[in-house]
Protein backbone atom coordinates (compact mmCIF):
# COMPACT_ATOMS: atom_id res chain seq x y z
CA UNK A 1 0.00 0.00 0.00
CA UNK A 2 0.93 3.65 0.12
CA UNK A 3 -0.43 6.96 1.34
CA UNK A 4 -3.49 8.52 -0.27
CA UNK A 5 -1.35 11.05 -2.10
CA UNK A 6 1.03 8.25 -3.10
CA UNK A 7 -1.86 6.29 -4.62
CA UNK A 8 -3.07 9.42 -6.44
CA UNK A 9 0.42 10.14 -7.70
CA UNK A 10 0.41 6.77 -9.46
CA UNK A 11 -2.88 7.58 -11.16
CA UNK A 12 -1.91 11.09 -12.24
CA UNK A 13 1.59 10.04 -13.32
CA UNK A 14 0.02 7.50 -15.68
CA UNK A 15 -2.12 10.25 -17.20
CA UNK A 16 0.97 12.41 -17.74
CA UNK A 17 2.69 9.46 -19.41
CA UNK A 18 -0.36 8.83 -21.64
CA UNK A 19 -0.09 12.42 -22.81
CA UNK A 20 3.56 11.85 -23.74
CA UNK A 21 4.84 13.82 -20.73
CA UNK A 22 7.31 12.78 -18.05
CA UNK A 23 5.36 10.88 -15.35
CA UNK A 24 7.63 12.52 -12.74
CA UNK A 25 5.46 15.62 -13.14
CA UNK A 26 2.40 13.75 -11.89
CA UNK A 27 3.30 14.14 -8.23
CA UNK A 28 0.25 14.71 -6.01
CA UNK A 29 0.46 16.19 -2.51
CA UNK A 30 -2.13 17.06 0.13
CA UNK A 31 -3.51 20.47 -0.76
CA UNK A 32 -2.28 23.58 0.95
CA UNK A 33 -5.61 25.16 -0.06
CA UNK A 34 -8.14 22.69 1.41
CA UNK A 35 -10.91 25.08 0.38
CA UNK A 36 -10.09 24.30 -3.26
CA UNK A 37 -9.52 20.56 -3.04
CA UNK A 38 -8.15 17.74 -0.93
CA UNK A 39 -5.05 17.25 -3.09
CA UNK A 40 -3.08 19.17 -5.66
CA UNK A 41 -0.79 18.50 -8.57
CA UNK A 42 1.40 21.35 -9.77
CA UNK A 43 3.29 19.34 -12.37
CA UNK A 44 1.59 20.86 -15.41
CA UNK A 45 3.73 23.98 -14.96
CA UNK A 46 7.05 22.18 -15.07
CA UNK A 47 5.80 19.79 -17.78
CA UNK A 48 4.79 22.77 -19.93
CA UNK A 49 8.19 24.34 -19.53
CA UNK A 50 9.90 21.10 -20.57
CA UNK A 51 7.55 20.54 -23.53
CA UNK A 52 7.44 24.27 -24.45
CA UNK A 53 3.64 24.26 -24.24
CA UNK A 54 0.99 26.25 -22.43
CA UNK A 55 0.65 25.01 -18.81
CA UNK A 56 -3.07 25.70 -18.67
CA UNK A 57 -3.59 23.61 -21.82
CA UNK A 58 -1.66 20.69 -20.30
CA UNK A 59 -3.58 20.96 -17.03
CA UNK A 60 -6.84 20.88 -18.99
CA UNK A 61 -5.82 17.73 -20.86
CA UNK A 62 -4.78 16.02 -17.61
CA UNK A 63 -8.00 17.09 -15.90
CA UNK A 64 -10.10 15.81 -18.81
CA UNK A 65 -8.51 12.36 -18.56
CA UNK A 66 -8.93 12.31 -14.77
CA UNK A 67 -12.62 13.30 -15.09
CA UNK A 68 -13.22 9.96 -16.74
CA UNK A 69 -12.06 8.08 -13.64
CA UNK A 70 -14.58 7.07 -10.99
CA UNK A 71 -12.66 8.06 -7.84
CA UNK A 72 -12.86 11.84 -8.24
CA UNK A 73 -15.67 13.94 -6.82
CA UNK A 74 -14.21 17.21 -7.98
CA UNK A 75 -11.41 18.33 -10.28
CA UNK A 76 -10.70 22.00 -10.85
CA UNK A 77 -7.94 24.18 -12.23
CA UNK A 78 -6.49 27.23 -10.58
CA UNK A 79 -4.01 29.90 -11.61
CA UNK A 80 -1.66 29.15 -14.50
CA UNK A 81 -2.16 25.37 -14.30
CA UNK A 82 -2.61 24.00 -10.78
CA UNK A 83 -4.87 20.96 -10.60
CA UNK A 84 -7.05 20.53 -7.50
CA UNK A 85 -8.41 17.09 -6.78
CA UNK A 86 -11.01 15.75 -4.35
CA UNK A 87 -11.90 12.10 -3.92
CA UNK A 88 -15.43 10.72 -3.75
CA UNK A 89 -16.58 9.62 -0.31
CA UNK A 90 -16.68 6.04 -1.54
CA UNK A 91 -13.02 6.28 -2.58
CA UNK A 92 -12.15 7.69 0.85
CA UNK A 93 -13.92 4.94 2.77
CA UNK A 94 -12.47 2.35 0.38
CA UNK A 95 -8.99 3.53 1.28
CA UNK A 96 -9.83 3.63 4.99
CA UNK A 97 -11.03 0.02 4.89
CA UNK A 98 -7.82 -1.06 3.17
CA UNK A 99 -5.84 0.74 5.87
CA UNK A 100 -7.83 -1.02 8.56
CA UNK A 101 -6.79 -4.40 7.21
CA UNK A 102 -3.16 -3.40 6.59
CA UNK A 103 -0.77 -4.24 9.38
CA UNK A 104 1.59 -1.46 8.28
CA UNK A 105 -1.10 1.22 8.02
CA UNK A 106 -0.17 1.87 4.42
CA UNK A 107 3.58 2.18 4.88
CA UNK A 108 5.21 0.30 1.98
CA UNK A 109 7.96 -2.26 2.60
CA UNK A 110 11.44 -2.00 1.08
CA UNK A 111 14.69 -3.86 0.48
CA UNK A 112 16.50 -3.89 3.83
CA UNK A 113 19.75 -2.00 4.28
CA UNK A 114 22.14 -2.89 7.09
CA UNK A 115 22.34 0.25 9.23
CA UNK A 116 24.56 0.75 12.27
CA UNK A 117 23.34 3.53 14.55
CA UNK A 118 25.71 5.12 17.07
CA UNK A 119 23.65 7.05 19.65
CA UNK A 120 25.08 6.26 23.08
CA UNK A 121 28.43 7.80 23.78
CA UNK A 122 28.07 7.92 27.55
CA UNK A 123 31.44 7.87 29.23
CA UNK A 124 32.83 5.34 31.69
CA UNK A 125 33.37 6.76 35.15
CA UNK A 126 31.37 9.88 34.43
CA UNK A 127 27.70 10.04 35.37
CA UNK A 128 25.40 10.07 32.36
CA UNK A 129 24.08 13.57 31.99
CA UNK A 130 21.54 15.42 29.91
CA UNK A 131 24.12 15.88 27.14
CA UNK A 132 23.71 12.17 26.40
CA UNK A 133 19.96 12.45 26.66
CA UNK A 134 19.31 13.86 23.21
CA UNK A 135 21.56 11.30 21.50
CA UNK A 136 19.65 8.50 23.23
CA UNK A 137 16.17 9.89 22.58
CA UNK A 138 16.77 10.82 18.93
CA UNK A 139 18.83 7.69 18.22
CA UNK A 140 16.25 5.35 19.71
CA UNK A 141 13.53 7.01 17.62
CA UNK A 142 15.64 6.62 14.48
CA UNK A 143 16.41 2.99 15.28
CA UNK A 144 12.71 2.22 15.67
CA UNK A 145 11.87 4.15 12.51
CA UNK A 146 14.50 2.38 10.40
CA UNK A 147 13.45 -0.99 11.78
CA UNK A 148 9.80 -0.30 11.00
CA UNK A 149 10.54 0.92 7.49
CA UNK A 150 12.36 -2.36 6.90
CA UNK A 151 16.09 -2.03 7.54
CA UNK A 152 18.30 -4.31 9.62
CA UNK A 153 19.37 -2.02 12.41
CA UNK A 154 22.23 -2.39 14.88
CA UNK A 155 22.24 0.11 17.74
CA UNK A 156 25.71 0.48 19.28
CA UNK A 157 26.23 2.32 22.57
CA UNK A 158 29.86 3.13 21.73
CA UNK A 159 30.85 4.14 25.26
CA UNK A 160 33.66 6.56 25.87
CA UNK A 161 36.12 4.35 27.72
CA UNK A 162 39.55 4.85 26.19
CA UNK A 163 40.39 8.52 26.41
CA UNK A 164 42.31 10.83 28.69
CA UNK A 165 39.61 10.61 31.36
CA UNK A 166 40.80 7.07 32.10
CA UNK A 167 44.35 8.28 32.73
CA UNK A 168 43.03 11.12 34.89
CA UNK A 169 41.17 8.69 37.13
CA UNK A 170 43.99 6.16 37.30
CA UNK A 171 46.54 8.80 38.28
CA UNK A 172 44.16 10.36 40.80
CA UNK A 173 43.64 6.98 42.43
CA UNK A 174 47.39 6.43 42.49
CA UNK A 175 47.83 9.70 44.38
CA UNK A 176 45.10 8.81 46.86
CA UNK A 177 45.91 5.12 47.38
CA UNK A 178 49.47 4.36 46.24
CA UNK A 179 49.40 1.14 48.27
CA UNK A 180 46.92 -0.57 45.90
CA UNK A 181 48.55 -3.52 44.04
CA UNK A 182 47.56 -2.05 40.64
CA UNK A 183 50.35 0.52 40.94
CA UNK A 184 53.21 -1.83 41.87
CA UNK A 185 55.28 -2.70 38.82
CA UNK A 186 56.63 -5.79 40.60
CA UNK A 187 53.18 -7.16 41.48
CA UNK A 188 52.62 -10.58 39.96
CA UNK A 189 48.89 -10.88 40.51
CA UNK A 190 46.25 -11.98 40.48
CA UNK A 191 44.58 -8.64 41.10
CA UNK A 192 41.53 -8.53 43.42
CA UNK A 193 38.16 -9.42 41.95
CA UNK A 194 36.30 -6.57 43.63
CA UNK A 195 36.60 -3.02 42.39
CA UNK A 196 38.58 -0.72 44.71
CA UNK A 197 36.00 2.04 44.01
CA UNK A 198 32.24 2.24 43.65
CA UNK A 199 30.57 4.12 40.83
CA UNK A 200 29.62 6.90 43.25
CA UNK A 201 33.29 7.28 44.19
CA UNK A 202 34.23 7.36 40.52
CA UNK A 203 31.71 10.12 39.94
CA UNK A 204 33.52 12.16 42.59
CA UNK A 205 37.06 11.14 41.54
CA UNK A 206 36.66 12.11 37.88
CA UNK A 207 35.63 15.77 38.32
CA UNK A 208 38.23 16.26 41.06
CA UNK A 209 40.92 14.78 38.84
CA UNK A 210 39.81 16.79 35.81
CA UNK A 211 39.91 20.03 37.80
CA UNK A 212 43.35 19.19 39.21
CA UNK A 213 44.71 18.42 35.72
CA UNK A 214 43.33 21.65 34.36
CA UNK A 215 44.97 23.66 37.13
CA UNK A 216 48.35 21.93 37.10
CA UNK A 217 50.43 21.04 34.03
CA UNK A 218 52.52 18.45 35.87
CA UNK A 219 49.36 16.77 37.12
CA UNK A 220 48.03 16.71 33.53
CA UNK A 221 51.30 15.16 32.36
CA UNK A 222 50.81 12.35 34.87
CA UNK A 223 47.32 11.71 33.48
CA UNK A 224 48.65 11.67 29.91
CA UNK A 225 51.35 9.21 30.82
CA UNK A 226 48.87 6.94 32.60
CA UNK A 227 46.60 7.05 29.51
CA UNK A 228 49.46 6.08 27.21
CA UNK A 229 50.58 3.29 29.57
CA UNK A 230 47.03 1.98 29.86
CA UNK A 231 46.76 1.86 26.09
CA UNK A 232 50.15 0.16 25.80
CA UNK A 233 48.86 -2.58 28.07
CA UNK A 234 50.33 -2.01 31.56
CA UNK A 235 48.68 -4.91 33.46
CA UNK A 236 47.76 -3.05 36.68
CA UNK A 237 46.16 -0.23 34.72
CA UNK A 238 44.25 -2.65 32.50
CA UNK A 239 42.94 -4.42 35.61
CA UNK A 240 41.81 -1.10 37.07
CA UNK A 241 40.22 -0.12 33.77
CA UNK A 242 38.22 -3.36 33.84
CA UNK A 243 36.90 -2.51 37.32
CA UNK A 244 35.88 0.99 36.23
CA UNK A 245 34.23 -0.46 33.16
CA UNK A 246 32.26 -3.05 35.10
CA UNK A 247 30.92 -0.74 37.79
CA UNK A 248 30.05 1.98 35.26
CA UNK A 249 28.35 -0.43 32.93
CA UNK A 250 25.86 -1.37 35.59
CA UNK A 251 24.61 2.19 36.08
CA UNK A 252 24.75 2.87 32.38
CA UNK A 253 22.46 -0.06 31.66
CA UNK A 254 20.15 1.10 34.43
CA UNK A 255 19.99 4.67 33.08
CA UNK A 256 19.43 3.77 29.43
CA UNK A 257 16.90 1.19 30.61
CA UNK A 258 15.00 3.80 32.61
CA UNK A 259 14.80 5.92 29.47
CA UNK A 260 13.49 2.97 27.45
CA UNK A 261 16.48 3.13 25.11
CA UNK A 262 17.75 -0.13 23.64
CA UNK A 263 21.18 -1.06 22.30
CA UNK A 264 22.08 -4.22 20.41
CA UNK A 265 25.79 -3.79 21.05
CA UNK A 266 27.47 -2.65 24.24
CA UNK A 267 30.86 -1.96 22.73
CA UNK A 268 33.11 0.94 23.56
CA UNK A 269 36.19 2.68 22.25
CA UNK A 270 38.47 0.25 24.10
CA UNK A 271 36.89 -2.67 22.27
CA UNK A 272 38.70 -1.67 19.08
CA UNK A 273 42.09 -1.20 20.73
CA UNK A 274 43.52 -4.38 19.12
CA UNK A 275 42.59 -3.01 15.68
CA UNK A 276 44.41 0.29 16.16
CA UNK A 277 48.00 -0.98 15.71
CA UNK A 278 47.43 -2.77 12.39
CA UNK A 279 45.23 0.08 11.14
CA UNK A 280 47.88 2.70 11.90
CA UNK A 281 50.51 0.53 10.19
CA UNK A 282 48.34 0.26 7.09
CA UNK A 283 47.71 4.01 7.02
CA UNK A 284 51.44 4.66 7.26
CA UNK A 285 52.21 2.19 4.47
CA UNK A 286 49.56 3.68 2.24
CA UNK A 287 51.21 7.04 2.72
CA UNK A 288 47.99 8.45 4.13
CA UNK A 289 49.40 9.04 7.61
CA UNK A 290 52.25 11.53 7.82
CA UNK A 291 54.77 12.14 10.54
CA UNK A 292 54.50 15.55 12.17
CA UNK A 293 56.63 16.58 15.16
CA UNK A 294 56.67 13.07 16.59
CA UNK A 295 52.96 12.56 16.01
CA UNK A 296 51.17 10.88 13.11
CA UNK A 297 48.50 12.90 11.32
CA UNK A 298 46.21 12.50 8.31
CA UNK A 299 45.78 15.64 6.24
CA UNK A 300 42.15 15.75 5.10
CA UNK A 301 41.77 19.27 3.69
CA UNK A 302 40.48 19.64 0.11
CA UNK A 303 41.27 22.54 -2.23
CA UNK A 304 37.62 23.63 -2.43
CA UNK A 305 37.00 23.70 1.35
CA UNK A 306 35.28 26.90 2.43
CA UNK A 307 36.59 26.65 6.00
CA UNK A 308 39.92 25.18 6.99
CA UNK A 309 39.77 21.50 7.93
CA UNK A 310 42.76 20.68 10.11
CA UNK A 311 44.47 17.29 9.83
CA UNK A 312 43.20 14.38 11.88
CA UNK A 313 45.57 13.42 14.70
CA UNK A 314 46.03 9.67 14.50
CA UNK A 315 48.73 9.04 17.12
CA UNK A 316 50.05 11.60 19.56
CA UNK A 317 53.79 11.98 20.13
CA UNK A 318 53.48 9.98 23.38
CA UNK A 319 51.94 7.11 21.41
CA UNK A 320 48.39 7.59 22.72
CA UNK A 321 45.41 6.99 20.47
CA UNK A 322 42.93 9.82 20.08
CA UNK A 323 39.14 10.12 19.85
CA UNK A 324 39.51 10.13 16.04
CA UNK A 325 41.72 7.04 16.15
CA UNK A 326 39.15 4.97 18.01
CA UNK A 327 36.40 6.26 15.73
CA UNK A 328 38.41 5.17 12.66
CA UNK A 329 39.14 1.75 14.17
CA UNK A 330 35.46 1.42 15.05
CA UNK A 331 34.64 1.85 11.36
CA UNK A 332 37.08 -0.98 10.60
CA UNK A 333 35.38 -3.11 13.28
CA UNK A 334 31.89 -2.39 11.97
CA UNK A 335 32.87 -3.19 8.38
CA UNK A 336 34.39 -6.49 9.59
CA UNK A 337 31.47 -7.43 11.81
CA UNK A 338 28.35 -6.04 10.11
CA UNK A 339 29.51 -4.78 6.72
CA UNK A 340 26.87 -2.03 6.95
CA UNK A 341 25.36 -0.02 4.11
CA UNK A 342 25.12 2.98 6.38
CA UNK A 343 26.64 4.16 9.64
CA UNK A 344 24.70 6.93 11.33
CA UNK A 345 26.22 8.96 14.17
CA UNK A 346 23.67 10.68 16.37
CA UNK A 347 26.05 13.03 18.16
CA UNK A 348 26.08 16.68 19.31
CA UNK A 349 26.40 19.04 16.34
CA UNK A 350 29.44 20.62 18.02
CA UNK A 351 31.38 17.49 17.03
CA UNK A 352 30.72 18.12 13.35
CA UNK A 353 34.33 18.88 12.45
CA UNK A 354 35.49 15.71 14.19
CA UNK A 355 33.18 13.59 12.04
CA UNK A 356 34.12 15.44 8.88
CA UNK A 357 37.77 14.57 9.57
CA UNK A 358 37.01 10.96 10.44
CA UNK A 359 34.81 10.40 7.37
CA UNK A 360 37.33 11.97 5.03
CA UNK A 361 40.18 9.87 6.44
CA UNK A 362 38.09 6.69 6.28
CA UNK A 363 37.20 7.33 2.64
CA UNK A 364 40.81 8.23 1.74
CA UNK A 365 41.98 4.90 3.13
CA UNK A 366 38.93 2.92 2.02
CA UNK A 367 38.26 1.78 5.59
CA UNK A 368 34.50 2.16 5.31
CA UNK A 369 33.79 -0.65 2.83
CA UNK A 370 30.44 0.08 1.18
CA UNK A 371 29.18 2.11 4.15
CA UNK A 372 27.83 5.60 3.70
CA UNK A 373 28.67 7.56 6.87
CA UNK A 374 26.48 10.37 8.14
CA UNK A 375 26.73 12.64 11.15
CA UNK A 376 23.21 13.38 12.36
CA UNK A 377 23.99 16.32 14.62
CA UNK A 378 21.70 17.78 17.23
CA UNK A 379 21.50 21.04 19.13
CA UNK A 380 21.60 21.52 22.88
CA UNK A 381 18.86 21.43 25.46
CA UNK A 382 19.20 24.80 27.15
CA UNK A 383 18.08 26.31 30.41
CA UNK A 384 15.92 29.45 30.47
CA UNK A 385 19.16 31.46 30.43
CA UNK A 386 19.86 30.12 26.93
CA UNK A 387 22.90 28.12 28.07
CA UNK A 388 23.14 24.31 28.17
CA UNK A 389 20.79 23.01 30.85
CA UNK A 390 22.19 22.74 34.40
CA UNK A 391 20.83 21.97 37.84
CA UNK A 392 19.65 24.85 40.00
CA UNK A 393 23.06 24.75 41.70
CA UNK A 394 24.76 25.07 38.32
CA UNK A 395 26.05 21.50 38.13
CA UNK A 396 25.36 18.96 35.41
CA UNK A 397 22.01 17.28 35.91
CA UNK A 398 22.24 13.51 36.10
CA UNK A 399 19.89 11.61 33.90
CA UNK A 400 18.45 9.71 36.83
CA UNK A 401 17.56 12.96 38.64
CA UNK A 402 16.04 14.40 35.51
CA UNK A 403 13.75 11.41 35.08
CA UNK A 404 12.68 11.64 38.73
CA UNK A 405 11.94 15.33 38.24
CA UNK A 406 9.78 14.60 35.18
CA UNK A 407 7.86 11.86 37.00
CA UNK A 408 7.16 14.15 39.97
CA UNK A 409 5.98 16.97 37.75
CA UNK A 410 3.71 14.56 35.86
CA UNK A 411 2.28 13.29 39.15
CA UNK A 412 1.47 16.84 40.23
CA UNK A 413 -0.30 17.48 36.94
CA UNK A 414 -2.31 14.27 37.26
CA UNK A 415 -3.38 15.32 40.77
CA UNK A 416 -4.30 18.82 39.61
CA UNK A 417 -6.42 17.46 36.79
CA UNK A 418 -7.96 14.79 38.99
CA UNK A 419 -6.76 12.08 36.62
CA UNK A 420 -6.76 8.53 37.97
CA UNK A 421 -7.60 9.58 41.52
CA UNK A 422 -9.44 6.30 42.05
CA UNK A 423 -6.57 4.07 40.83
CA UNK A 424 -4.21 2.42 43.25
CA UNK A 425 -0.87 4.03 44.07
CA UNK A 426 1.24 1.68 41.96
CA UNK A 427 -0.80 2.31 38.82
CA UNK A 428 -0.76 6.06 39.40
CA UNK A 429 3.00 6.00 39.74
CA UNK A 430 3.32 3.98 36.55
CA UNK A 431 1.08 6.46 34.70
CA UNK A 432 3.14 9.36 36.05
CA UNK A 433 6.32 7.68 34.86
CA UNK A 434 4.92 7.24 31.35
CA UNK A 435 3.53 10.78 31.24
CA UNK A 436 6.83 12.23 32.50
CA UNK A 437 8.90 10.34 29.92
CA UNK A 438 6.42 11.18 27.16
CA UNK A 439 6.70 14.85 28.14
CA UNK A 440 10.49 14.75 27.98
CA UNK A 441 10.78 12.75 24.76
CA UNK A 442 8.05 14.54 22.86
CA UNK A 443 9.42 17.96 23.82
CA UNK A 444 12.76 16.86 22.40
CA UNK A 445 11.51 15.08 19.28
CA UNK A 446 8.99 17.73 18.27
CA UNK A 447 11.90 20.03 17.42
CA UNK A 448 14.08 19.39 14.43
CA UNK A 449 17.14 17.69 15.90
CA UNK A 450 19.50 20.46 14.80
CA UNK A 451 17.55 23.10 16.74
CA UNK A 452 18.40 24.05 20.31
CA UNK A 453 15.44 24.15 22.64
CA UNK A 454 14.69 25.39 26.11
CA UNK A 455 13.88 22.99 28.91
CA UNK A 456 10.51 24.19 30.18
CA UNK A 457 9.17 21.64 32.62
CA UNK A 458 5.79 23.31 33.16
CA UNK A 459 5.08 23.49 29.46
CA UNK A 460 6.35 19.97 28.72
CA UNK A 461 3.99 18.29 31.21
CA UNK A 462 0.87 20.20 30.20
CA UNK A 463 -2.09 18.24 28.90
CA UNK A 464 -2.92 21.05 26.46
CA UNK A 465 -0.94 22.09 23.41
CA UNK A 466 1.74 20.26 21.44
CA UNK A 467 2.96 18.05 24.26
CA UNK A 468 3.56 14.38 25.02
CA UNK A 469 0.84 14.30 27.70
CA UNK A 470 -1.72 15.73 25.22
CA UNK A 471 -0.97 12.90 22.81
CA UNK A 472 -1.13 10.24 25.50
CA UNK A 473 -4.44 11.65 26.60
CA UNK A 474 -5.78 11.55 23.04
CA UNK A 475 -4.76 7.90 22.64
CA UNK A 476 -6.10 6.87 26.05
CA UNK A 477 -9.42 8.58 25.36
CA UNK A 478 -9.88 6.44 22.25
CA UNK A 479 -8.97 3.33 24.23
CA UNK A 480 -11.68 4.25 26.69
CA UNK A 481 -14.27 4.75 23.92
CA UNK A 482 -13.43 1.32 22.48
CA UNK A 483 -13.62 -0.28 25.93
CA UNK A 484 -17.04 1.23 26.59
CA UNK A 485 -18.24 0.10 23.16
CA UNK A 486 -16.96 -3.40 23.87
CA UNK A 487 -18.89 -3.37 27.15
CA UNK A 488 -22.10 -2.60 25.26
CA UNK A 489 -21.11 -5.27 22.72
CA UNK A 490 -20.39 -2.86 19.89
CA UNK A 491 -17.29 -3.49 17.82
CA UNK A 492 -15.57 -1.73 14.91
CA UNK A 493 -17.03 -2.74 11.53
CA UNK A 494 -16.75 -1.66 7.94
CA UNK A 495 -16.07 2.04 7.35
CA UNK A 496 -18.92 3.76 5.48
CA UNK A 497 -18.50 6.65 3.03
CA UNK A 498 -17.78 9.63 5.29
CA UNK A 499 -20.02 12.57 5.99
CA UNK A 500 -18.34 15.88 5.11
CA UNK A 501 -17.11 16.36 8.71
CA UNK A 502 -15.51 12.92 8.69
CA UNK A 503 -13.47 13.38 5.55
CA UNK A 504 -10.61 15.19 7.25
CA UNK A 505 -10.03 12.30 9.62
CA UNK A 506 -9.69 9.81 6.74
CA UNK A 507 -7.42 12.23 4.89
CA UNK A 508 -5.23 12.52 7.99
CA UNK A 509 -5.10 8.74 8.41
CA UNK A 510 -4.18 8.36 4.75
CA UNK A 511 -1.18 10.65 5.28
CA UNK A 512 0.68 8.49 7.78
CA UNK A 513 2.96 6.79 5.23
CA UNK A 514 4.11 10.19 3.95
CA UNK A 515 5.05 11.30 7.46
CA UNK A 516 6.93 8.07 8.14
CA UNK A 517 8.82 8.08 4.85
CA UNK A 518 9.66 11.80 5.10
CA UNK A 519 11.03 11.21 8.59
CA UNK A 520 13.04 8.27 7.29
CA UNK A 521 14.50 10.09 4.29
CA UNK A 522 15.38 13.20 6.26
CA UNK A 523 16.38 11.32 9.43
CA UNK A 524 13.95 13.64 11.17
CA UNK A 525 11.68 12.10 13.83
CA UNK A 526 10.01 15.51 14.31
CA UNK A 527 8.04 14.77 11.12
CA UNK A 528 6.35 11.95 13.01
CA UNK A 529 5.80 14.13 16.08
CA UNK A 530 4.12 16.75 13.87
CA UNK A 531 1.99 14.11 12.22
CA UNK A 532 0.83 12.61 15.52
CA UNK A 533 -0.10 16.03 16.87
CA UNK A 534 -2.05 16.93 13.72
CA UNK A 535 -3.89 13.61 13.80
CA UNK A 536 -4.81 14.01 17.48
CA UNK A 537 -6.21 17.47 16.74
CA UNK A 538 -8.19 16.24 13.75
CA UNK A 539 -9.59 13.43 15.85
CA UNK A 540 -10.55 15.84 18.60
CA UNK A 541 -12.56 17.94 16.11
CA UNK A 542 -14.22 14.78 14.82
CA UNK A 543 -15.04 13.57 18.31
CA UNK A 544 -16.69 16.88 19.21
CA UNK A 545 -18.80 16.80 16.10
CA UNK A 546 -20.11 13.23 15.98
CA UNK A 547 -21.88 10.93 18.38
CA UNK A 548 -20.07 7.70 18.70
CA UNK A 549 -21.28 5.50 21.54
CA UNK A 550 -24.82 6.91 21.47
CA UNK A 551 -25.28 6.52 17.70
CA UNK A 552 -28.51 4.49 17.22
CA UNK A 553 -27.74 3.32 13.65
CA UNK A 554 -25.57 0.25 14.27
CA UNK A 555 -23.82 0.29 10.88
CA UNK A 556 -22.88 3.91 11.44
CA UNK A 557 -21.80 3.21 14.99
CA UNK A 558 -19.53 0.38 13.85
CA UNK A 559 -18.09 2.53 11.09
CA UNK A 560 -17.24 5.27 13.58
CA UNK A 561 -15.73 2.80 15.99
CA UNK A 562 -13.57 1.53 13.12
CA UNK A 563 -12.35 5.09 12.49
CA UNK A 564 -11.61 5.42 16.22
CA UNK A 565 -9.68 2.15 16.21
CA UNK A 566 -7.74 3.17 13.11
CA UNK A 567 -6.88 6.54 14.65
CA UNK A 568 -5.69 4.79 17.79
CA UNK A 569 -3.43 2.49 15.77
CA UNK A 570 -1.98 5.44 13.86
CA UNK A 571 -1.34 7.33 17.10
CA UNK A 572 0.15 4.33 18.85
CA UNK A 573 2.40 3.54 15.91
CA UNK A 574 3.61 7.16 15.73
CA UNK A 575 4.25 7.30 19.46
CA UNK A 576 6.00 3.95 19.51
CA UNK A 577 8.28 5.11 16.69
CA UNK A 578 9.17 8.03 18.94
CA UNK A 579 9.90 5.61 21.78
CA UNK A 580 6.86 6.77 23.78
CA UNK A 581 4.73 4.29 25.76
CA UNK A 582 0.97 4.78 26.10
CA UNK A 583 -0.78 3.81 29.38
CA UNK A 584 -3.87 1.59 29.20
CA UNK A 585 -5.97 4.20 30.95
CA UNK A 586 -5.58 7.57 32.60
N1 LIG B 1 31.77 9.73 24.22
C1 LIG B 1 31.55 10.84 23.35
C2 LIG B 1 31.17 12.08 24.18
O1 LIG B 1 30.70 11.98 25.30
C3 LIG B 1 30.45 10.61 22.34
C4 LIG B 1 30.68 9.46 21.39
C5 LIG B 1 29.86 9.59 20.14
N2 LIG B 1 30.10 8.55 19.17
C6 LIG B 1 31.18 8.42 18.41
N3 LIG B 1 31.30 7.40 17.61
N4 LIG B 1 32.15 9.30 18.45
O2 LIG B 1 31.33 13.18 23.67
Coordinates of C-alpha atoms and ligand atoms in Angstrom, one line a residue, residues 118 120-123 132 158-160 269 323 327 334 345 347 351 354-355, ligand 1:
X118 CA 25.7 5.1 17.1
X120 CA 25.1 6.3 23.1
X121 CA 28.4 7.8 23.8
X122 CA 28.1 7.9 27.6
X123 CA 31.4 7.9 29.2
X132 CA 23.7 12.2 26.4
X158 CA 29.9 3.1 21.7
X159 CA 30.9 4.1 25.3
X160 CA 33.7 6.6 25.9
X269 CA 36.2 2.7 22.3
X323 CA 39.1 10.1 19.8
X327 CA 36.4 6.3 15.7
X334 CA 31.9 -2.4 12.0
X345 CA 26.2 9.0 14.2
X347 CA 26.0 13.0 18.2
X351 CA 31.4 17.5 17.0
X354 CA 35.5 15.7 14.2
X355 CA 33.2 13.6 12.0
Ligands
LIG1 N1 31.8 9.7 24.2 C1 31.5 10.8 23.4 C2 31.2 12.1 24.2 O1 30.7 12.0 25.3 C3 30.4 10.6 22.3 C4 30.7 9.5 21.4 C5 29.9 9.6 20.1 N2 30.1 8.5 19.2 C6 31.2 8.4 18.4 N3 31.3 7.4 17.6 N4 32.2 9.3 18.4 O2 31.3 13.2 23.7

